[in-house]
Short mmCIF file of C-alpha atoms in Angstrom, two decimals:
data_model
loop_
_atom_site.label_atom_id
_atom_site.label_comp_id
_atom_site.label_asym_id
_atom_site.label_seq_id
_atom_site.Cartn_x
_atom_site.Cartn_y
_atom_site.Cartn_z
CA MET A 1 -8.55 -14.86 -9.41
CA SER A 2 -8.10 -16.04 -12.95
CA HIS A 3 -7.97 -14.22 -16.26
CA GLY A 4 -5.79 -11.38 -15.01
CA HIS A 5 -8.52 -9.52 -13.12
CA ALA A 6 -6.60 -7.71 -10.39
CA PRO A 7 -9.21 -6.12 -8.13
CA PRO A 8 -8.34 -3.00 -6.18
CA PRO A 9 -7.68 -3.81 -2.52
CA THR A 10 -11.11 -2.54 -1.57
CA GLU A 11 -13.10 -4.73 -3.98
CA PHE A 12 -14.08 -8.10 -2.53
CA GLN A 13 -15.84 -11.31 -3.46
CA LEU A 14 -18.85 -12.67 -1.59
CA PRO A 15 -18.41 -16.09 0.04
CA ASN A 16 -20.69 -19.06 -0.77
CA ALA A 17 -21.47 -17.93 -4.31
CA PRO A 18 -24.12 -19.84 -6.28
CA ALA A 19 -23.03 -23.07 -7.99
CA ASP A 20 -24.60 -22.13 -11.33
CA GLY A 21 -25.37 -19.03 -13.40
CA ILE A 22 -26.32 -15.87 -11.49
CA SER A 23 -29.61 -14.53 -12.85
CA SER A 24 -30.20 -11.41 -10.73
CA LEU A 25 -28.80 -9.12 -8.02
CA THR A 26 -31.08 -6.86 -5.96
CA PHE A 27 -30.19 -4.69 -2.97
CA SER A 28 -32.74 -3.86 -0.29
CA PRO A 29 -34.36 -0.43 -0.84
CA THR A 30 -33.89 0.40 2.87
CA GLN A 31 -30.96 -1.67 4.21
CA PRO A 32 -27.80 -0.74 2.26
CA ASP A 33 -25.95 -3.96 3.13
CA ARG A 34 -28.66 -6.52 2.24
CA LEU A 35 -28.29 -8.19 -1.18
CA LEU A 36 -30.54 -10.81 -2.82
CA VAL A 37 -28.97 -13.14 -5.40
CA THR A 38 -30.90 -15.57 -7.60
CA SER A 39 -29.40 -18.42 -9.54
CA TRP A 40 -29.93 -21.28 -11.95
CA ASP A 41 -28.82 -23.51 -9.03
CA LYS A 42 -32.45 -23.17 -7.75
CA THR A 43 -31.55 -20.89 -4.83
CA ILE A 44 -32.24 -17.40 -3.57
CA ARG A 45 -29.40 -16.16 -1.36
CA LEU A 46 -29.47 -13.27 1.09
CA TYR A 47 -26.15 -11.67 1.99
CA ASP A 48 -24.97 -9.04 4.41
CA VAL A 49 -22.26 -7.56 2.19
CA SER A 50 -20.76 -5.47 5.01
CA GLN A 51 -19.46 -8.61 6.78
CA PRO A 52 -19.53 -10.24 4.13
CA VAL A 53 -21.66 -13.24 5.09
CA LEU A 54 -24.45 -15.41 3.68
CA LEU A 55 -27.46 -14.79 5.96
CA GLY A 56 -29.88 -17.23 4.40
CA GLN A 57 -30.49 -19.55 1.49
CA TYR A 58 -33.93 -20.39 0.12
CA GLU A 59 -34.33 -23.49 -2.05
CA THR A 60 -36.86 -23.91 -4.85
CA ALA A 61 -37.75 -26.68 -7.29
CA ALA A 62 -36.37 -24.93 -10.37
CA ALA A 63 -33.96 -22.22 -11.51
CA VAL A 64 -34.75 -18.79 -10.02
CA LEU A 65 -34.65 -15.90 -12.51
CA ASP A 66 -35.47 -12.86 -10.33
CA ALA A 67 -36.35 -11.76 -6.81
CA CYS A 68 -37.13 -8.55 -4.95
CA PHE A 69 -37.62 -7.20 -1.45
CA ALA A 70 -41.11 -6.24 -0.28
CA GLY A 71 -40.44 -2.52 -0.46
CA THR A 72 -39.69 -1.12 2.98
CA SER A 73 -40.57 -4.38 4.78
CA PRO A 74 -37.24 -6.03 5.60
CA LYS A 75 -38.87 -9.37 6.41
CA ARG A 76 -40.33 -10.45 3.05
CA ILE A 77 -38.99 -11.26 -0.39
CA TYR A 78 -40.65 -12.42 -3.62
CA SER A 79 -39.26 -14.64 -6.35
CA GLY A 80 -40.02 -16.21 -9.72
CA GLY A 81 -38.33 -18.61 -12.08
CA LEU A 82 -38.61 -21.62 -14.37
CA ASP A 83 -41.38 -23.27 -12.38
CA PRO A 84 -43.91 -20.55 -13.01
CA VAL A 85 -44.94 -19.94 -9.38
CA VAL A 86 -44.69 -16.43 -7.89
CA ARG A 87 -43.50 -16.99 -4.32
CA GLY A 88 -43.37 -14.90 -1.17
CA TRP A 89 -40.83 -15.77 1.51
CA ASP A 90 -40.57 -14.84 5.18
CA ILE A 91 -36.85 -14.11 5.58
CA GLU A 92 -36.69 -15.12 9.25
CA THR A 93 -38.87 -18.26 9.33
CA ARG A 94 -37.98 -19.24 5.72
CA THR A 95 -41.61 -20.20 5.16
CA GLN A 96 -43.03 -19.57 1.72
CA VAL A 97 -46.43 -18.81 0.23
CA SER A 98 -47.56 -18.97 -3.37
CA LEU A 99 -49.02 -15.73 -4.69
CA GLY A 100 -50.10 -17.47 -7.88
CA THR A 101 -48.86 -18.99 -11.10
CA HIS A 102 -47.96 -17.97 -14.63
CA GLU A 103 -48.28 -20.40 -17.55
CA ALA A 104 -44.57 -20.18 -18.42
CA PRO A 105 -41.37 -19.16 -16.59
CA VAL A 106 -41.41 -15.93 -14.58
CA LYS A 107 -38.57 -13.75 -15.91
CA CYS A 108 -39.01 -10.55 -13.83
CA VAL A 109 -40.18 -9.83 -10.28
CA LYS A 110 -40.40 -6.25 -9.00
CA PHE A 111 -42.16 -4.56 -6.08
CA ALA A 112 -44.20 -1.40 -6.72
CA ASP A 113 -43.67 0.49 -3.45
CA ALA A 114 -46.34 3.11 -4.10
CA HIS A 115 -49.00 0.41 -4.48
CA GLY A 116 -47.78 -2.48 -2.31
CA VAL A 117 -48.06 -4.98 -5.16
CA VAL A 118 -45.67 -7.44 -6.76
CA VAL A 119 -45.24 -6.96 -10.53
CA THR A 120 -44.15 -9.96 -12.61
CA GLY A 121 -43.29 -10.45 -16.27
CA SER A 122 -43.43 -13.89 -17.87
CA TRP A 123 -42.60 -15.78 -21.02
CA ASP A 124 -46.36 -16.57 -21.14
CA LYS A 125 -46.78 -13.06 -22.66
CA THR A 126 -48.40 -11.55 -19.58
CA VAL A 127 -47.61 -9.02 -16.87
CA GLY A 128 -49.04 -9.99 -13.47
CA LEU A 129 -49.93 -7.78 -10.50
CA TRP A 130 -50.22 -9.61 -7.18
CA ASP A 131 -51.41 -8.25 -3.83
CA PRO A 132 -49.49 -10.11 -1.11
CA ARG A 133 -51.94 -8.82 1.54
CA ALA A 134 -54.95 -10.53 -0.07
CA SER A 135 -56.13 -13.67 1.71
CA ALA A 136 -56.63 -15.62 -1.51
CA ALA A 137 -53.42 -15.93 -3.50
CA THR A 138 -54.76 -14.62 -6.79
CA ALA A 139 -53.54 -12.01 -9.21
CA VAL A 140 -54.94 -8.50 -8.93
CA GLY A 141 -54.70 -8.66 -12.70
CA ARG A 142 -53.00 -10.47 -15.56
CA TYR A 143 -52.41 -8.36 -18.63
CA MET A 144 -51.77 -9.89 -22.05
CA GLN A 145 -48.75 -8.61 -23.99
CA PRO A 146 -47.91 -9.13 -27.66
CA GLU A 147 -44.76 -11.09 -26.82
CA ARG A 148 -42.70 -12.78 -24.08
CA VAL A 149 -41.49 -10.41 -21.37
CA PHE A 150 -37.69 -10.22 -21.22
CA SER A 151 -37.25 -7.38 -18.71
CA LEU A 152 -39.38 -4.91 -16.78
CA ASP A 153 -38.93 -2.14 -14.26
CA VAL A 154 -41.11 0.10 -12.11
CA VAL A 155 -40.68 3.74 -11.11
CA ASP A 156 -43.41 5.62 -9.19
CA HIS A 157 -46.64 4.68 -11.02
CA THR A 158 -45.00 3.62 -14.30
CA ILE A 159 -44.17 0.08 -15.45
CA VAL A 160 -41.86 -0.35 -18.45
CA VAL A 161 -42.16 -3.76 -20.13
CA ALA A 162 -39.50 -4.86 -22.66
CA MET A 163 -40.44 -7.86 -24.76
CA ALA A 164 -39.40 -10.12 -27.59
CA GLY A 165 -40.10 -8.62 -30.99
CA ARG A 166 -38.60 -5.29 -29.80
CA HIS A 167 -41.86 -4.18 -28.14
CA VAL A 168 -41.58 -1.72 -25.24
CA PHE A 169 -44.90 -0.94 -23.51
CA LEU A 170 -45.47 1.66 -20.79
CA TYR A 171 -48.28 1.25 -18.23
CA ASP A 172 -49.71 3.37 -15.44
CA ILE A 173 -50.13 0.90 -12.60
CA ARG A 174 -53.35 2.71 -11.57
CA ASN A 175 -54.98 1.88 -14.92
CA MET A 176 -53.53 -1.32 -16.32
CA LYS A 177 -56.43 -1.95 -18.70
CA GLU A 178 -54.99 0.60 -21.11
CA THR A 179 -51.43 0.81 -22.38
CA LEU A 180 -49.97 4.24 -21.65
CA GLN A 181 -47.60 4.09 -24.63
CA ARG A 182 -46.69 1.39 -27.15
CA ARG A 183 -43.19 1.80 -28.46
CA GLU A 184 -40.78 -0.06 -30.66
CA SER A 185 -37.29 -0.42 -29.25
CA SER A 186 -34.74 2.04 -30.63
CA LEU A 187 -32.35 -0.92 -30.81
CA LYS A 188 -32.51 -3.25 -33.82
CA TYR A 189 -31.72 -6.40 -31.86
CA MET A 190 -33.19 -8.33 -28.93
CA THR A 191 -33.57 -6.44 -25.66
CA ARG A 192 -31.63 -7.81 -22.69
CA ALA A 193 -32.45 -5.28 -19.96
CA VAL A 194 -34.52 -2.21 -19.12
CA ARG A 195 -34.05 0.05 -16.09
CA CYS A 196 -35.94 3.21 -15.12
CA MET A 197 -34.27 6.49 -14.21
CA PRO A 198 -34.73 7.02 -10.45
CA ASP A 199 -36.12 10.53 -11.10
CA GLY A 200 -38.94 9.02 -13.17
CA ARG A 201 -38.01 10.82 -16.37
CA GLY A 202 -37.30 7.84 -18.58
CA TYR A 203 -35.44 4.57 -18.92
CA VAL A 204 -32.48 2.87 -20.55
CA THR A 205 -32.50 -0.39 -22.52
CA SER A 206 -29.71 -2.63 -23.73
CA SER A 207 -29.50 -5.23 -26.49
CA ILE A 208 -27.58 -8.35 -27.46
CA GLU A 209 -25.77 -6.27 -30.10
CA GLY A 210 -23.54 -4.05 -27.95
CA ARG A 211 -25.85 -1.05 -27.70
CA VAL A 212 -27.69 0.99 -25.09
CA ALA A 213 -30.60 3.40 -25.68
CA VAL A 214 -31.54 6.33 -23.44
CA GLU A 215 -35.29 7.06 -23.63
CA PHE A 216 -37.74 9.53 -22.09
CA PHE A 217 -41.35 8.98 -20.99
CA ASP A 218 -42.73 12.34 -22.12
CA PRO A 219 -44.14 11.77 -25.64
CA ALA A 220 -43.81 15.47 -26.57
CA PRO A 221 -41.45 16.02 -29.53
CA ALA A 222 -39.18 18.30 -27.46
CA ALA A 223 -38.59 15.51 -24.92
CA GLN A 224 -38.26 12.80 -27.58
CA ALA A 225 -35.59 14.86 -29.35
CA HIS A 226 -33.23 14.00 -26.47
CA LYS A 227 -33.41 10.21 -26.90
CA TYR A 228 -30.39 8.49 -28.42
CA ALA A 229 -28.54 5.18 -28.60
CA PHE A 230 -24.84 4.39 -28.48
CA LYS A 231 -22.45 1.51 -29.12
CA CYS A 232 -20.62 -0.12 -26.22
CA HIS A 233 -19.15 -3.45 -25.07
CA ARG A 234 -17.22 -4.03 -28.29
CA GLN A 235 -13.58 -4.79 -28.94
CA VAL A 236 -11.36 -5.38 -31.93
CA VAL A 237 -9.97 -8.94 -31.84
CA GLN A 238 -7.37 -9.74 -34.54
CA GLY A 239 -8.71 -6.95 -36.71
CA VAL A 240 -12.37 -7.97 -36.32
CA ASP A 241 -14.94 -5.88 -34.45
CA VAL A 242 -16.43 -8.25 -31.85
CA VAL A 243 -19.79 -7.18 -30.43
CA TYR A 244 -21.05 -8.44 -27.06
CA PRO A 245 -24.51 -8.59 -25.47
CA VAL A 246 -25.17 -5.92 -22.84
CA ASN A 247 -26.79 -8.10 -20.17
CA ALA A 248 -27.14 -5.75 -17.23
CA LEU A 249 -28.00 -2.15 -16.37
CA ALA A 250 -28.19 -0.40 -12.98
CA PHE A 251 -28.85 3.23 -12.05
CA HIS A 252 -27.03 4.99 -9.25
CA PRO A 253 -29.79 6.01 -6.79
CA THR A 254 -28.88 9.70 -6.50
CA GLN A 255 -26.51 10.75 -9.29
CA GLY A 256 -28.64 9.79 -12.32
CA THR A 257 -25.68 7.95 -13.87
CA PHE A 258 -25.82 4.24 -14.67
CA ALA A 259 -23.69 1.12 -15.03
CA SER A 260 -23.75 -1.37 -17.90
CA GLY A 261 -22.33 -4.88 -17.91
CA GLY A 262 -21.57 -7.02 -20.94
CA SER A 263 -20.55 -10.50 -22.01
CA ASP A 264 -17.07 -8.99 -22.55
CA GLY A 265 -16.64 -9.03 -18.75
CA ILE A 266 -16.55 -5.23 -18.68
CA VAL A 267 -18.49 -2.80 -16.46
CA ASN A 268 -18.86 0.81 -17.61
CA ILE A 269 -20.31 3.83 -15.79
CA TRP A 270 -22.22 6.26 -18.04
CA ASP A 271 -23.59 9.77 -17.76
CA GLY A 272 -26.63 9.39 -20.00
CA PHE A 273 -27.60 13.05 -20.05
CA ASN A 274 -24.17 14.33 -21.01
CA LYS A 275 -23.42 11.35 -23.29
CA LYS A 276 -20.14 10.52 -21.54
CA ARG A 277 -18.47 7.40 -20.23
CA LEU A 278 -17.21 8.18 -16.73
CA ARG A 279 -15.42 4.90 -15.92
CA GLN A 280 -14.47 1.52 -17.29
CA TYR A 281 -13.45 -1.09 -14.73
CA PRO A 282 -10.85 -3.81 -15.38
CA LYS A 283 -12.22 -6.95 -17.03
CA TYR A 284 -13.93 -9.51 -14.79
CA PRO A 285 -13.31 -13.26 -15.20
CA ALA A 286 -16.61 -14.01 -17.02
CA SER A 287 -19.64 -12.29 -18.57
CA ILE A 288 -21.38 -9.68 -16.45
CA SER A 289 -24.82 -11.25 -15.94
CA ALA A 290 -26.26 -8.78 -13.39
CA LEU A 291 -25.50 -5.47 -11.66
CA ALA A 292 -27.00 -3.56 -8.73
CA PHE A 293 -26.21 -0.39 -6.78
CA ASN A 294 -27.25 -0.33 -3.14
CA CYS A 295 -29.76 2.26 -1.88
CA THR A 296 -27.06 4.65 -0.67
CA GLY A 297 -25.03 4.30 -3.87
CA ASN A 298 -21.74 3.41 -2.18
CA TRP A 299 -21.60 -0.23 -3.33
CA LEU A 300 -21.94 -1.81 -6.76
CA ALA A 301 -22.65 -5.56 -6.85
CA ILE A 302 -21.28 -7.26 -9.97
CA ALA A 303 -22.13 -10.83 -11.06
CA SER A 304 -19.31 -12.41 -13.07
CA SER A 305 -21.15 -15.41 -14.49
CA TYR A 306 -20.96 -17.08 -17.89
CA THR A 307 -24.18 -16.37 -19.85
CA TYR A 308 -23.88 -19.24 -22.37
CA ASP A 309 -23.59 -16.93 -25.40
CA GLU A 310 -21.26 -19.56 -26.89
CA GLY A 311 -23.05 -22.67 -25.60
CA GLU A 312 -21.61 -25.20 -23.15
CA LYS A 313 -17.90 -24.68 -22.53
CA GLU A 314 -15.39 -24.49 -19.71
CA HIS A 315 -15.79 -21.19 -17.89
CA PRO A 316 -14.65 -19.45 -14.70
CA ALA A 317 -16.58 -20.10 -11.49
CA ASP A 318 -19.61 -17.87 -10.91
CA ALA A 319 -18.69 -15.02 -8.58
CA ILE A 320 -20.17 -11.88 -7.02
CA PHE A 321 -17.87 -8.91 -6.57
CA ILE A 322 -18.74 -5.96 -4.34
CA ARG A 323 -17.07 -2.77 -5.45
CA PRO A 324 -17.05 0.24 -3.10
CA ILE A 325 -18.04 3.31 -5.12
CA SER A 326 -16.73 6.80 -4.44
CA GLU A 327 -18.88 9.76 -5.45
CA SER A 328 -16.23 10.92 -7.94
CA GLU A 329 -16.69 7.69 -9.96
CA VAL A 330 -20.41 8.24 -10.55
CA ARG A 331 -20.91 12.01 -10.38
CA PRO A 332 -21.80 13.67 -13.71
CA LYS A 333 -19.18 16.09 -15.04
CA LEU A 334 -21.97 18.60 -15.72
CA PRO A 335 -25.13 18.83 -13.59
CA HIS A 336 -28.23 17.19 -15.05
CA PRO A 337 -31.16 19.48 -15.88
CA LYS A 338 -33.94 19.38 -13.30
CA ALA A 339 -36.91 17.14 -14.10
#
C-alpha cells in the first residue's frame, strides 16, 4: 500500500473495489457483515466483509451517489444517483424497479424503518418519500426545499436535511407538510455531511472548512446551550495551516461516539458529549470519502478515495478498508448523560 499507510495486521482491504470514486458506504441494519458500496463507476456493490468477498454487483446507467438497505428486509436495496431515478433492487434476482424520478441527481437515499418508506434528497431542491409497497411507483410526497440537498439522515420519526446555502431543516416524517425546525448551519462553510445520534437526541454536521458541529433537536435554551463546533482535519504544512474538507461522519451504534473522515486521509473518533478526541488512525492513501460502522459496532468501513478537491490529478487507487474496532477505541471516557 502506497503513501506509507501501514495498516495493523487486523485491518484489511476489500477485494474488487470500485474503479472510480466511492460515493457511499452503508452496512445492513441487521446483518453485521453486509456492506453496500456505491461508486461513480455506475455500480452498487454488495460485500460480505467477514470473508471478505463481493457477493453481487448491480449496474446502472450513471454514477451512483447513495444506497440503503430496506430496513430489516435483507433482500432489497434502494439507490439513487446522477440519472435521477430512485431504484429498488432485489438482491437475489438482481431485478430492479423504479420507485420514481427526481428532476436532478439523487444525492441521498435512506430508509425510514419506523415507516417503511424510502427517503431521498436531490439537487432538484426536494425531499422525496417513496412507499416501495405501493403498486404504482409514485412518491408518497415531494417536499420543496429552499436549496439543493447535500446530505440527509433519519432517526426515529425525524429527518434532518442539510442543504446548500447552509440551511438545515428538521421534519417529522408523520407530518411533512410543515417544517419542524428551520435552522442555519453553525458552520460558516458548505455542509458535506449530516448524521443523527442513534439515541435520537441530535445530530452532527461537517463542512468543507475542517469543522464539525454537534447539535441537539430540543429547541429549549437549556438544550441548545450544549451545542458547539470544533476544528479538525487540519495540518501545518511548511508553516501554513492547511484546512481539509470533512467528507464523512458515522456514529457508533451503541457508544454514542462518532468517526469523522477528511480529505487529509485521516479518520478520527470523537466523544461529542465530553468534547474529546478518542483516537486518530494512521493516514490512509487518499481522501476519506465515506465511513460506516456496522450494526454491532465492531467494524468500521473506510473509503480511501480521491474526492477531486484539487481537480483532475494522479491519485491512489480507490480502496475500502475494514477496520476491526475494539470497545476501548470507541467507549467514552465519561458516561454520557441519559436522554
